[in-house]
Structures are given as structure tokens and as C-alpha cells.
mmCIF file of C-alpha atoms in Angstrom:
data_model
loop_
_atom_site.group_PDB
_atom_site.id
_atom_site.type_symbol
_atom_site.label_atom_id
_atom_site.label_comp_id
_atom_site.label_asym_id
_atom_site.label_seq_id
_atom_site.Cartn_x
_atom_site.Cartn_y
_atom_site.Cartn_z
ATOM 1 C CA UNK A 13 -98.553 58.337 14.420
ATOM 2 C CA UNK A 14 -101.917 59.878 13.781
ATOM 3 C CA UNK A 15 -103.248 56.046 13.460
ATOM 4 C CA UNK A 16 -102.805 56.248 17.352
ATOM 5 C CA UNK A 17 -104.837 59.354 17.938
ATOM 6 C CA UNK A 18 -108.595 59.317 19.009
ATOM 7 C CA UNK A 19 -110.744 61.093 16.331
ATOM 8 C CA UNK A 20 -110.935 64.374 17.927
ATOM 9 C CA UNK A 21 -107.150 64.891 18.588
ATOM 10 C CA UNK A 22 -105.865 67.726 17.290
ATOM 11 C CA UNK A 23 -103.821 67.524 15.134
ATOM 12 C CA UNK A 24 -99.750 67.048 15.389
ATOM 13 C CA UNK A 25 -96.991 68.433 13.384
ATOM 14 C CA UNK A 26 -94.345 66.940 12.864
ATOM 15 C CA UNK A 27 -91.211 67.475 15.105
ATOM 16 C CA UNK A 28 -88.747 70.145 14.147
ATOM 17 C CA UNK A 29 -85.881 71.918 15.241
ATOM 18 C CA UNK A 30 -85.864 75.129 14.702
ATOM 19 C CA UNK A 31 -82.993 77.749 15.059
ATOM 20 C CA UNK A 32 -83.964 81.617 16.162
ATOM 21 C CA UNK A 33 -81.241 84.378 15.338
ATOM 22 C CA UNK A 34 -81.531 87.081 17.390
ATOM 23 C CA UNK A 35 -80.539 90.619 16.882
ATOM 24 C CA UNK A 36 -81.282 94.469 17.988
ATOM 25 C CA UNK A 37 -84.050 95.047 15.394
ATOM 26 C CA UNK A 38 -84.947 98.609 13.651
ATOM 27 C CA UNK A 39 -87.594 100.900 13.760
ATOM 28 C CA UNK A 40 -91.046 100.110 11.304
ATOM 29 C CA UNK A 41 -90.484 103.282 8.971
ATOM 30 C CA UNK A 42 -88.240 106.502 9.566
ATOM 31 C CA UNK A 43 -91.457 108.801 10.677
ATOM 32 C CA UNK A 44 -91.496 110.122 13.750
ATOM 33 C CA UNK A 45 -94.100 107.720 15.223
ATOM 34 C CA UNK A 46 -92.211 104.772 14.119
ATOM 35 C CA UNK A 47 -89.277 106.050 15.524
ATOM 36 C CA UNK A 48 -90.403 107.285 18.750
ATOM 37 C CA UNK A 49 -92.069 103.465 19.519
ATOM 38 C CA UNK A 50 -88.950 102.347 18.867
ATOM 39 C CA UNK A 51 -86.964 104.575 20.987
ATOM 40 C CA UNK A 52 -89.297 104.238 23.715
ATOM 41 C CA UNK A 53 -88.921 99.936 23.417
ATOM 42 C CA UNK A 54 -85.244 100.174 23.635
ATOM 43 C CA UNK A 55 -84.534 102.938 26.070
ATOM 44 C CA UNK A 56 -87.232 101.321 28.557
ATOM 45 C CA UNK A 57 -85.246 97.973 28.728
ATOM 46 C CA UNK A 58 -83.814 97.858 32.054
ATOM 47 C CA UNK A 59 -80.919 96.030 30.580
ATOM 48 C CA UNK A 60 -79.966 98.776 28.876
ATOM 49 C CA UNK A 61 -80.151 102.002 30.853
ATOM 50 C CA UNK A 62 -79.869 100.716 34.764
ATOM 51 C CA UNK A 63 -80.604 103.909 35.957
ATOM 52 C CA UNK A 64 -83.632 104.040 39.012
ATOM 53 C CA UNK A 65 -86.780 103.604 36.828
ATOM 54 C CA UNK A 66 -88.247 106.772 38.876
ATOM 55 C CA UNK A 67 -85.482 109.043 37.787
ATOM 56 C CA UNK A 68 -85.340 107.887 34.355
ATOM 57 C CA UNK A 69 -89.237 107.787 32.972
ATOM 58 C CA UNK A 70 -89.204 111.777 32.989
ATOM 59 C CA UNK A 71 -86.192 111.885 31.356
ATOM 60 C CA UNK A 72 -87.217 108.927 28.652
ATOM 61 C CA UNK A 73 -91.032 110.536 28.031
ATOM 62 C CA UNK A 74 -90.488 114.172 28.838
ATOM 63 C CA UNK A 75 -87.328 114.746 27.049
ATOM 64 C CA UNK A 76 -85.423 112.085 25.233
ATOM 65 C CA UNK A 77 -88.670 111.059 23.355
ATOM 66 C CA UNK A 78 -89.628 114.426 22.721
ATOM 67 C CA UNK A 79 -86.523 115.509 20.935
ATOM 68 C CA UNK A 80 -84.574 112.643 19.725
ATOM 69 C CA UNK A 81 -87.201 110.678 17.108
ATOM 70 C CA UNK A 82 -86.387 113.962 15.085
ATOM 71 C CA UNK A 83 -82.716 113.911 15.328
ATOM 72 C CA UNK A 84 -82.656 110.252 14.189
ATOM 73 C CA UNK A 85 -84.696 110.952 11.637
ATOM 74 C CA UNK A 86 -82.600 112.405 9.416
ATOM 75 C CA UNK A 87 -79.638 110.665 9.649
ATOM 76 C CA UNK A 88 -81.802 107.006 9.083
ATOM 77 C CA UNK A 89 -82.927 108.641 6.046
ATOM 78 C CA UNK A 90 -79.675 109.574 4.539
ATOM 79 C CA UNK A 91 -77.766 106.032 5.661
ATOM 80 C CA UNK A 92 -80.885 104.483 4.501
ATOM 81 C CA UNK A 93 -81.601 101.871 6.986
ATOM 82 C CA UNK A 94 -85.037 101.463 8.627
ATOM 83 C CA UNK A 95 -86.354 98.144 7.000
ATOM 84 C CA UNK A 96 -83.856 98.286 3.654
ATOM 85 C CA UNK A 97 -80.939 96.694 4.392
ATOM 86 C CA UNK A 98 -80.994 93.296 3.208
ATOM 87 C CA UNK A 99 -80.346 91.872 6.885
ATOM 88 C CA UNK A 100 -82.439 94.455 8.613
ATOM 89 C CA UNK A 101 -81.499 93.840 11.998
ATOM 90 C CA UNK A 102 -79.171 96.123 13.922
ATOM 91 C CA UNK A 103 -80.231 99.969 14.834
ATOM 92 C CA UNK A 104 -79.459 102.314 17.848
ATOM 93 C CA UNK A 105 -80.738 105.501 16.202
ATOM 94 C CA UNK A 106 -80.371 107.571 19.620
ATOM 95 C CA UNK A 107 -77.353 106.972 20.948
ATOM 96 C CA UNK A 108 -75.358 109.181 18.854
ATOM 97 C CA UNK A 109 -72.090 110.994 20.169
ATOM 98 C CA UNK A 110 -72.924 114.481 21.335
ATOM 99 C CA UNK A 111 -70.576 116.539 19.783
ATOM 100 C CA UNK B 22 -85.722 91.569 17.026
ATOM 101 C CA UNK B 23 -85.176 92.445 20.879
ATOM 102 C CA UNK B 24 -86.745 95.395 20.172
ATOM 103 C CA UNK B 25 -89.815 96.319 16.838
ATOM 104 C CA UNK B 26 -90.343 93.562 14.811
ATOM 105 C CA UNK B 27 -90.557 90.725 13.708
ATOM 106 C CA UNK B 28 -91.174 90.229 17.550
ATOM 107 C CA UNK B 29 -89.188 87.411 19.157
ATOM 108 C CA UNK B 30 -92.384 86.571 20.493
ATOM 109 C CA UNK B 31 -94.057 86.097 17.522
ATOM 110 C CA UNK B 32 -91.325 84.495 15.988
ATOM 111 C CA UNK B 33 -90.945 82.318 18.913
ATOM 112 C CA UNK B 34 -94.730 81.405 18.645
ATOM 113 C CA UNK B 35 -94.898 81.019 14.956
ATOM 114 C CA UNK B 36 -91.660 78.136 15.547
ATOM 115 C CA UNK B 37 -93.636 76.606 18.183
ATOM 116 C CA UNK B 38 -96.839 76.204 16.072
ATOM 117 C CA UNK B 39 -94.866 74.852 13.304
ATOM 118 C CA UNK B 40 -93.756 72.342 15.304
ATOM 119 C CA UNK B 41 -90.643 73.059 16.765
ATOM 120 C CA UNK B 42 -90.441 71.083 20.315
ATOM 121 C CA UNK B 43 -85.936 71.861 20.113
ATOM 122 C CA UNK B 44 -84.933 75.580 19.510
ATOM 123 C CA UNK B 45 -81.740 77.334 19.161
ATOM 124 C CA UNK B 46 -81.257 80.690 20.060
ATOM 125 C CA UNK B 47 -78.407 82.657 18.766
ATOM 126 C CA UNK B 48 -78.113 85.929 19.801
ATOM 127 C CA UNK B 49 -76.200 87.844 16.645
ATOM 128 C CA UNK B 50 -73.528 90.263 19.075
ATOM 129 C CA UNK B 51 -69.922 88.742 18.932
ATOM 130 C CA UNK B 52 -68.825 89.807 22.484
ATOM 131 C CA UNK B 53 -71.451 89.069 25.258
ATOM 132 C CA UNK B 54 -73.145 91.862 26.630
ATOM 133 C CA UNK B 55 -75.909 92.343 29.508
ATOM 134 C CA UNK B 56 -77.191 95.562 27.381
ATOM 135 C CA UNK B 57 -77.460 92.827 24.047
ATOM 136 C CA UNK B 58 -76.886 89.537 24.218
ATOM 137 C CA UNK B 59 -78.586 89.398 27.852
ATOM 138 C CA UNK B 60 -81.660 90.836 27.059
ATOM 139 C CA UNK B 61 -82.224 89.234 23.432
ATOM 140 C CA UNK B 62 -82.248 85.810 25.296
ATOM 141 C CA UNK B 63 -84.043 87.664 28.365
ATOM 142 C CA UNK B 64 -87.096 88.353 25.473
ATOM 143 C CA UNK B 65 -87.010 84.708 24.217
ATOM 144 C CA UNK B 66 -87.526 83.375 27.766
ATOM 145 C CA UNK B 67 -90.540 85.909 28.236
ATOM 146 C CA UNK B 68 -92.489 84.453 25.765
ATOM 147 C CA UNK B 69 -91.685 80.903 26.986
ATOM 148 C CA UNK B 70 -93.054 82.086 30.151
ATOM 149 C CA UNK B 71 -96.433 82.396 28.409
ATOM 150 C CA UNK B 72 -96.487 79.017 26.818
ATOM 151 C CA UNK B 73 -98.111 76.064 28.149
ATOM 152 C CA UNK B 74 -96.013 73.455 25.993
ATOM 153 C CA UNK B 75 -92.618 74.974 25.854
ATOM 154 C CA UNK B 76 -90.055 73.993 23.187
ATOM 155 C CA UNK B 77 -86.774 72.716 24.958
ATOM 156 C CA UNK B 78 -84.086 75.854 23.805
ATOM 157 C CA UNK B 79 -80.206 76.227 24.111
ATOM 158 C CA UNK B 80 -78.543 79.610 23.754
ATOM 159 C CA UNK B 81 -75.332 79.799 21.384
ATOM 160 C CA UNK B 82 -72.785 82.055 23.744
ATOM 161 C CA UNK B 83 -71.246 84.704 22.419
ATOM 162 C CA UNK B 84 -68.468 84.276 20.032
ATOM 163 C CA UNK B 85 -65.553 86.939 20.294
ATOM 164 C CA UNK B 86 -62.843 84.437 20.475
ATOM 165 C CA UNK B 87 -64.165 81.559 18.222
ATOM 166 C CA UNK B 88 -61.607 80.807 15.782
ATOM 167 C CA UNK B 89 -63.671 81.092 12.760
ATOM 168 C CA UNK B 90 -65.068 84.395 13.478
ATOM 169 C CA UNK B 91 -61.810 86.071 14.194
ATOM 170 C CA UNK B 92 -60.714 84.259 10.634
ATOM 171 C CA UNK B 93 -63.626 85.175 8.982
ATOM 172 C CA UNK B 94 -63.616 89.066 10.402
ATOM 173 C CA UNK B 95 -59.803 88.866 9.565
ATOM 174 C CA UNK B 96 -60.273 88.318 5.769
ATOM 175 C CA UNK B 97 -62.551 90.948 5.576
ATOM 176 C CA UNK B 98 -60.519 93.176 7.213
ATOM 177 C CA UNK B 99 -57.430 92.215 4.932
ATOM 178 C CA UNK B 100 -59.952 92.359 1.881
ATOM 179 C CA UNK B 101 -61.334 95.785 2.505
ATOM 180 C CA UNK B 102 -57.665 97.548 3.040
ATOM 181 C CA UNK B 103 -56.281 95.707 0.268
ATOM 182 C CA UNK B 104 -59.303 97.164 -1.883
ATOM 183 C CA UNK B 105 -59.189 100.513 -1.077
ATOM 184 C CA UNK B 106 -56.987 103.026 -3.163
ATOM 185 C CA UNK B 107 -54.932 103.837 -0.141
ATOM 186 C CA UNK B 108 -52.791 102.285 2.527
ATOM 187 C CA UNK B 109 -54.040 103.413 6.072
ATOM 188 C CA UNK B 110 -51.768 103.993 8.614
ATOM 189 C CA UNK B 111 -54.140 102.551 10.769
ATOM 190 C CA UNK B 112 -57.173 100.327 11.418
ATOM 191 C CA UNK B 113 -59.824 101.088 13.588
ATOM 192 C CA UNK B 114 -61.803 98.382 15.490
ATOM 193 C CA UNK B 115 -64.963 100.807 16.789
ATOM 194 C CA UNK B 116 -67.174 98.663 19.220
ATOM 195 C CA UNK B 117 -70.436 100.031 20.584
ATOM 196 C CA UNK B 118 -69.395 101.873 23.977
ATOM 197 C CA UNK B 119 -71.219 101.259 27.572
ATOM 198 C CA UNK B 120 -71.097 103.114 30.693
ATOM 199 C CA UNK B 121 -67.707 102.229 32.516
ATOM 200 C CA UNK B 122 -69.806 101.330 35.396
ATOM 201 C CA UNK B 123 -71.558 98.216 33.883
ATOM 202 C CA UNK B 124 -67.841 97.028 33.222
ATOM 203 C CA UNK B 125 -67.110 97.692 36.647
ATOM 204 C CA UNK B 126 -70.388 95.273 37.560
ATOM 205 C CA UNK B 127 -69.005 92.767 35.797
ATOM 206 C CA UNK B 128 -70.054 92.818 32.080
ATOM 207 C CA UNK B 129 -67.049 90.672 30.368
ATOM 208 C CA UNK B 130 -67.798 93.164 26.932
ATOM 209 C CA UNK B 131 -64.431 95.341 27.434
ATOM 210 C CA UNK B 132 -62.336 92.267 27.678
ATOM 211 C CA UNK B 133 -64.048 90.517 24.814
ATOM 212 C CA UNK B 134 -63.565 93.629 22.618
ATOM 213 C CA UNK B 135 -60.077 93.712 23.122
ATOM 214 C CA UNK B 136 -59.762 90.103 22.888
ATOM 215 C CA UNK B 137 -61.459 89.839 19.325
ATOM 216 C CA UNK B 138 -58.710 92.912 18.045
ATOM 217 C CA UNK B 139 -55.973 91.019 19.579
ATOM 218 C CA UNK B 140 -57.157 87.781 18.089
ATOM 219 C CA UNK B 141 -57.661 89.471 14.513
ATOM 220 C CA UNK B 142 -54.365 91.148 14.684
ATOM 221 C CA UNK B 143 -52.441 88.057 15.983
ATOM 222 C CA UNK B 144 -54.050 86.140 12.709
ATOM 223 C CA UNK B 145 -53.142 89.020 10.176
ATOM 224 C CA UNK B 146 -49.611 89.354 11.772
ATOM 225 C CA UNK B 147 -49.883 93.054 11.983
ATOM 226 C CA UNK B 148 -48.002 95.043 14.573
ATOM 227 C CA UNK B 149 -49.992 96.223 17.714
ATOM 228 C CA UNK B 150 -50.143 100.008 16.414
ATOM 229 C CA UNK B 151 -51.447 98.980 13.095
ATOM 230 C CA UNK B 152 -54.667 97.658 14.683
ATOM 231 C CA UNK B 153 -56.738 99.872 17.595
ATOM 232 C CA UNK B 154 -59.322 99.419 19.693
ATOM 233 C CA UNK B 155 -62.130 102.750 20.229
ATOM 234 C CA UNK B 156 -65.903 102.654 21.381
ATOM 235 C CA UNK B 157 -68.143 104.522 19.717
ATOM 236 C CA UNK B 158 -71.800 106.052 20.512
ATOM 237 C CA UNK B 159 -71.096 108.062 24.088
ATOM 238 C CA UNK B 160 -74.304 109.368 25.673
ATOM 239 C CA UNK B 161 -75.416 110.959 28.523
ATOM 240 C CA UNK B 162 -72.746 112.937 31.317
ATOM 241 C CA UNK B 163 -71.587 109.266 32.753
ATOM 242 C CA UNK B 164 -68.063 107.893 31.763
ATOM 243 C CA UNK B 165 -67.948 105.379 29.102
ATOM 244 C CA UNK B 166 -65.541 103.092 27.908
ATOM 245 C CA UNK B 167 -62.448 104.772 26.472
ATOM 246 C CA UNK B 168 -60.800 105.241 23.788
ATOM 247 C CA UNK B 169 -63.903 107.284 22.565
ATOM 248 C CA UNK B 170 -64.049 106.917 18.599
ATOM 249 C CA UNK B 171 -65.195 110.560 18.056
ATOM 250 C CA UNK B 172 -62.112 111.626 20.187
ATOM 251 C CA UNK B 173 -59.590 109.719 18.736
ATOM 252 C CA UNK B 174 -60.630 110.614 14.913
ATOM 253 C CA UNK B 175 -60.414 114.182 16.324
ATOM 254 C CA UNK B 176 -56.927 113.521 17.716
ATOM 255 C CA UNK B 177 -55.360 111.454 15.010
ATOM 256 C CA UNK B 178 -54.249 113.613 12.298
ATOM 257 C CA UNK B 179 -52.463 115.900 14.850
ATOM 258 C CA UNK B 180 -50.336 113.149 15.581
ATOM 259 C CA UNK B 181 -49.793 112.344 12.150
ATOM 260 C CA UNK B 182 -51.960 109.619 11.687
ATOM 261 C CA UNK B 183 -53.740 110.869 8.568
ATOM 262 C CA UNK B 184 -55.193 107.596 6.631
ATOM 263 C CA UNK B 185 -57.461 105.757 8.625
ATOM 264 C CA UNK B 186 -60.270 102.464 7.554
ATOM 265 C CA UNK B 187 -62.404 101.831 10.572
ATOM 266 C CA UNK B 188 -64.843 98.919 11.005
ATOM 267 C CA UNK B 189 -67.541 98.402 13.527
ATOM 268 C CA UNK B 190 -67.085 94.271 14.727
ATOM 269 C CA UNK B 191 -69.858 94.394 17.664
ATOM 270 C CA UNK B 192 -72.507 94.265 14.732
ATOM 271 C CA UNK B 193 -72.863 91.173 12.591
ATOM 272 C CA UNK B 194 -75.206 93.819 10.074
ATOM 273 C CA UNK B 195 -74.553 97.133 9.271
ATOM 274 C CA UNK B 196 -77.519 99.783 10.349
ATOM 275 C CA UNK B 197 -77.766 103.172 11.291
ATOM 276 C CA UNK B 198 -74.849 103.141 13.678
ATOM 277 C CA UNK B 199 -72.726 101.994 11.683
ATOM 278 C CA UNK B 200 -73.448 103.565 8.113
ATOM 279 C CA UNK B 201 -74.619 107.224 9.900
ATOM 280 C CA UNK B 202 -72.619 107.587 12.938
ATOM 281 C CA UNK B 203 -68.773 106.056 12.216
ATOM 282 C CA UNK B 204 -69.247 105.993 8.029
ATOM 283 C CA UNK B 205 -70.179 109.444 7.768
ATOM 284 C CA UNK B 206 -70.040 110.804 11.089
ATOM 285 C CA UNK B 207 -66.594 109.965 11.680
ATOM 286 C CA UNK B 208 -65.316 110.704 8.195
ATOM 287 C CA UNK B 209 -66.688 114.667 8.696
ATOM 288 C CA UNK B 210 -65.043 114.428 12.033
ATOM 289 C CA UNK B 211 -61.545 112.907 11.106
ATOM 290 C CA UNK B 212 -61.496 114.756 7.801
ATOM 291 C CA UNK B 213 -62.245 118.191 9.597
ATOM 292 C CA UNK B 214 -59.448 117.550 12.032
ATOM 293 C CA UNK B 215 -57.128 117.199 8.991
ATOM 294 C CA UNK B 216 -57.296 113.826 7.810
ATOM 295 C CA UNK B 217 -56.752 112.903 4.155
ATOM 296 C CA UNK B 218 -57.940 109.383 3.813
ATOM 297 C CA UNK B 219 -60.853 107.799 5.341
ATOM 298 C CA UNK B 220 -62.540 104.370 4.769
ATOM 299 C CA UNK B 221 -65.345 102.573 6.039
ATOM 300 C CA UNK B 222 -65.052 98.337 6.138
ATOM 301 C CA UNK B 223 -68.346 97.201 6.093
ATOM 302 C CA UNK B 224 -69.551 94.407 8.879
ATOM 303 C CA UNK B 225 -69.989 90.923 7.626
ATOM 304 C CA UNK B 226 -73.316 91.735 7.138
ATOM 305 C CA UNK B 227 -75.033 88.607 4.990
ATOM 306 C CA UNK B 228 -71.745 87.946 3.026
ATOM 307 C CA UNK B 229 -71.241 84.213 2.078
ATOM 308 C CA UNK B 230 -67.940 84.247 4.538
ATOM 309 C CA UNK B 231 -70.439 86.174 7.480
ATOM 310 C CA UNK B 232 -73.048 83.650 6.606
ATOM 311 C CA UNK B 233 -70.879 80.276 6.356
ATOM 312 C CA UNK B 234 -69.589 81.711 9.796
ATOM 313 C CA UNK B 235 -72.691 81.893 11.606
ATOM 314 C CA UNK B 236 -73.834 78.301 9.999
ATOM 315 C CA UNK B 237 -70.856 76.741 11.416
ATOM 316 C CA UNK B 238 -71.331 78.115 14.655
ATOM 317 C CA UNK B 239 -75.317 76.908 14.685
ATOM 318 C CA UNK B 240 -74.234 73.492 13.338
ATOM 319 C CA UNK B 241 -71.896 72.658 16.639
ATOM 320 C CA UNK B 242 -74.357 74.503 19.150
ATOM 321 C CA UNK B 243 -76.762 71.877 17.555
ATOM 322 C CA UNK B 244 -74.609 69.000 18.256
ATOM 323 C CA UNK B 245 -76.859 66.017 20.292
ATOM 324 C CA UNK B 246 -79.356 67.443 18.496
ATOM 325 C CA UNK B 247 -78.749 66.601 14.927
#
């Protein structure tokens, strides 16, 4: 194909399909940083919690994400997940029963 | 990932700049789910908002009811009882909860729970009280889909229901829900009620059955294609 192609073509790859698997994801590392970006990406997805966006940033950045990268802390630690599961993929660290 | 990385983004971007022009998006939750499989696909078609030559992409649907899923989660359901050095009474099919009001906006999860324990049960030939279906993961003061998981390992050895093996089928991988929150959680919380027996079934996970499973299903969302 690249026969066709003026001289200053960039150039082409060659056609592919390609096949994207898709899944929840899991924070970078189990320190509090890590897991409070984290947190904060998955509890700010509309699609998740539907409540009105004005009501729920102070509860997201005021209290959930002051409180809760600790509590998941722990418990990713023990279970060991958090980037070393062979699959690392699925991971709701927050939304743990409260007792 | 929807959500820390790798990015779908990047991924997305790094596919495109291979040379992909025909992608296949398979979102990795059995039962469809605004709160999952929505917004995984939702993330894809961000990024192909940003692209100036966008790949052509399909989007596998969800696959609760496909017959080799229910087969394949089946077998590992019969494998891990018949493994473990007790018979349970019962078997618990846990699936990630969600406010009752998103079911009542019309989020098809609750059925497709149920369906995929019905459809598992029906292929083991077990009796309906062999098999149950609980959500786990309750948060917030807002009503969520019932049974709760917590709740009924709390109630079951009071009725007598002492030996339990509980799996989580709304995750193709285990992770921190899974391992923390119903493997160890709910053994402290069913053995503290008075349980003797507890067991946790791992999800499919990247086991050559979970793995043969999902590369069936991409093969025939790829037909016309390949």
C-alpha cells in the first residue's frame, strides 16, 4: 500500500482489530493518597451515586474522603489486593456494610 | 479500568495508534448495570469523543443468561462444594447491592441476578432452597436491594442453617470486595452468629474455564468481523 503514498505520508499501520475488556479497576497502591484518588474517581461518577451533585460534593470531599481511604486501608492490605491479583481489575474498597 | 488505571483512555488510544480502525468492547460485569456496565462503555465513548479518526466499536452486552457462563459458573460452583471438607446446607449467590431506587428506574440488574441463580441452579438440578440469592455491600441510610448478605449470615444459624459456601458472581475477578468484605467479613459475621462451617468459592477469576468463557463470548460478538 505504501507504494501508493506520496513521500511525506505518514506512515500507516496495518489494520487491526482490537478487543478492549473492561472492568472496575483498583486503586495504584494501598496508601492513603492512592486510595483517596481512587475513592474520589469512583464516588464522583454520576452513574454511580445519582444523588444532586450539590448535596453530594460536601459529603464526598468533606467526609467520605476524609475518613474512608483509612478504613479501606486496612482491609486491602490484609485481602491483599491493590495491584496483586493476577487479574487486577475489580475493587470497591468503600462500600463496605456498616455494621 | 473505569476508574485508576490502566485508563480506558489510554488504552483506547494506545489500540488506536496501533492500528486498530474495529474495536470490541466488553465490559467484564455478568448482569448489566447503569452503576457498571453503563459507565465502563460511557468512559470508552469519552475518549472517542476526543479522537479525530475514530475506530468503528461494538459493545458485547451483558451476559447473565448466556448459556456458557451459567455452565461455566455452574462447574465452579459444583467444583468448589465438592472440594471443600464439608457439605453446606446452603449456597450463597452474593451480588453487589444498589439502591432499590435505581431498580425502581429501571436498571434490569435485580432481574438479571436472580436470573443467573435460577439459571445455575436449573443446570446443577439443585432444589430452590439449596441455592439463594443476597446482595452484599449496603451503604448509606437509603434502602437497597434485599436479601442483605450481612443480614442473612447473621440470621442463618438461628434457623438452623449452620454450613454455608458463598460466592460473589457479579465479579468476573476477585478484589477487595470479595476477598475482605464476604471472605472474611462474612465468615466473622456468620461464625459469630453461631455458624460452624463457612466457605468462600472464589470468582472465575483468570481460570482456563473463566477465560475459555469470556473468549467464546468475544469470538461471536466479533462475528462479520472476523
Amino acid at each position: 500500500m505504501s507504494a501508493h503514498l506520496p513521500p511525506d505520508h505518514p506512515s500507516v499501520p496495518k489494520q487491526k482489530i482490537g478487543v478492549l475488556l473492561l472492568n472496575l479497576g483498583t486503586p495504584d497502591g494501598t496508601d492513603y493518597w492512592n486510595v483517596r484518588r481512587y475513592l474520589r474517581e469512583f464516588l464522583s461518577d454520576p452513574r454511580v451515586i445519582e444523588t444532586n451533585k450539590l448535596l453530594w460534593w460536601p459529603i464526598l470531599n468533606l467526609v467520605i474522603l476524609s475518613f474512608r481511604p483509612q478504613k479501606a486501608v486496612m482491609p486491602m492490605r490484609k485481602s491483599g489486593t491493590a495491584r496483586k491479583t493476577k487479574v487486577h481489575s475489580a475493587s470497591s474498597p468503600v462500600i463496605r456494610p456498616k455494621a | 479500568m473505569r476508574y485508576g488505571n490502566p485508563s480506558t483512555e489510554s488504552v483506547l488510544k494506545r489500540m488506536q495508534a496501533e492500528g486498530c480502525q474495529k474495536i470490541l468492547l466488553v465490559p467484564l460485569y455478568p448482569q448489566y448495570s447503569a452503576t457498571t456496565t453503563a459507565t465502563a462503555n460511557d468512559k470508552a465513548f469519552d475518549a472517542l469523543k476526543t479522537m479525530r479518526w475514530q475506530p468503528a466499536v461494538r459493545t458485547a452486552p451483558a451476559y447473565f443468561d448466556d448459556p456458557k457462563y451459567i455452565e461455566t459458573l455452574a462447574n465452579s460452583i459444583r467444583d468448589g462444594v465438592e472440594a471443600l471438607p464439608f457439605e453446606p446446607d446452603l449456597v450463597i449467590t452474593s451480588y453487589h447491592g444498589m439502591p432499590v431506587e435505581y431498580l425502581k428506574k429501571g436498571d434490569p440488574y435485580h432481574c438479571q441476578c436472580y436470573k443467573t441463580t435460577r439459571l445455575v441452579r436449573e443446570y446443577l438440578g439443585w432444589p430452590k432452597e439449596k441455592l439463594m440469592v443476597t446482595f452484599q455491600s449496603r451503604f448509606g441510610p437509603t434502602e437497597w436491594l434485599q436479601p442483605y448478605t450481612d443480614k442473612t449470615l447473621e440470621a442463618l444459624p438461628g434457623k438452623g442453617v449452620k454450613k454455608v459456601a458463598i460466592l460473589a458472581p457479579a465479579f468476573s475477578a476477585d478484589c477487595i470486595e470479595t476477598l475482605e468484605e464476604i471472605a472474611m467479613g462474612g465468615k466473622e459475621t456468620f461464625m459469630h452468629a453461631g455458624g460452624e462451617q463457612f466457605a468462600y468459592i472464589p470468582c472465575l477469576n483468570a481460570s482456563p474455564s473463566g477465560m475459555d468463557m469470556i473468549e467464546a463470548m468475544v469470538r461471536r460478538e466479533l462475528s462479520g468481523w472476523i
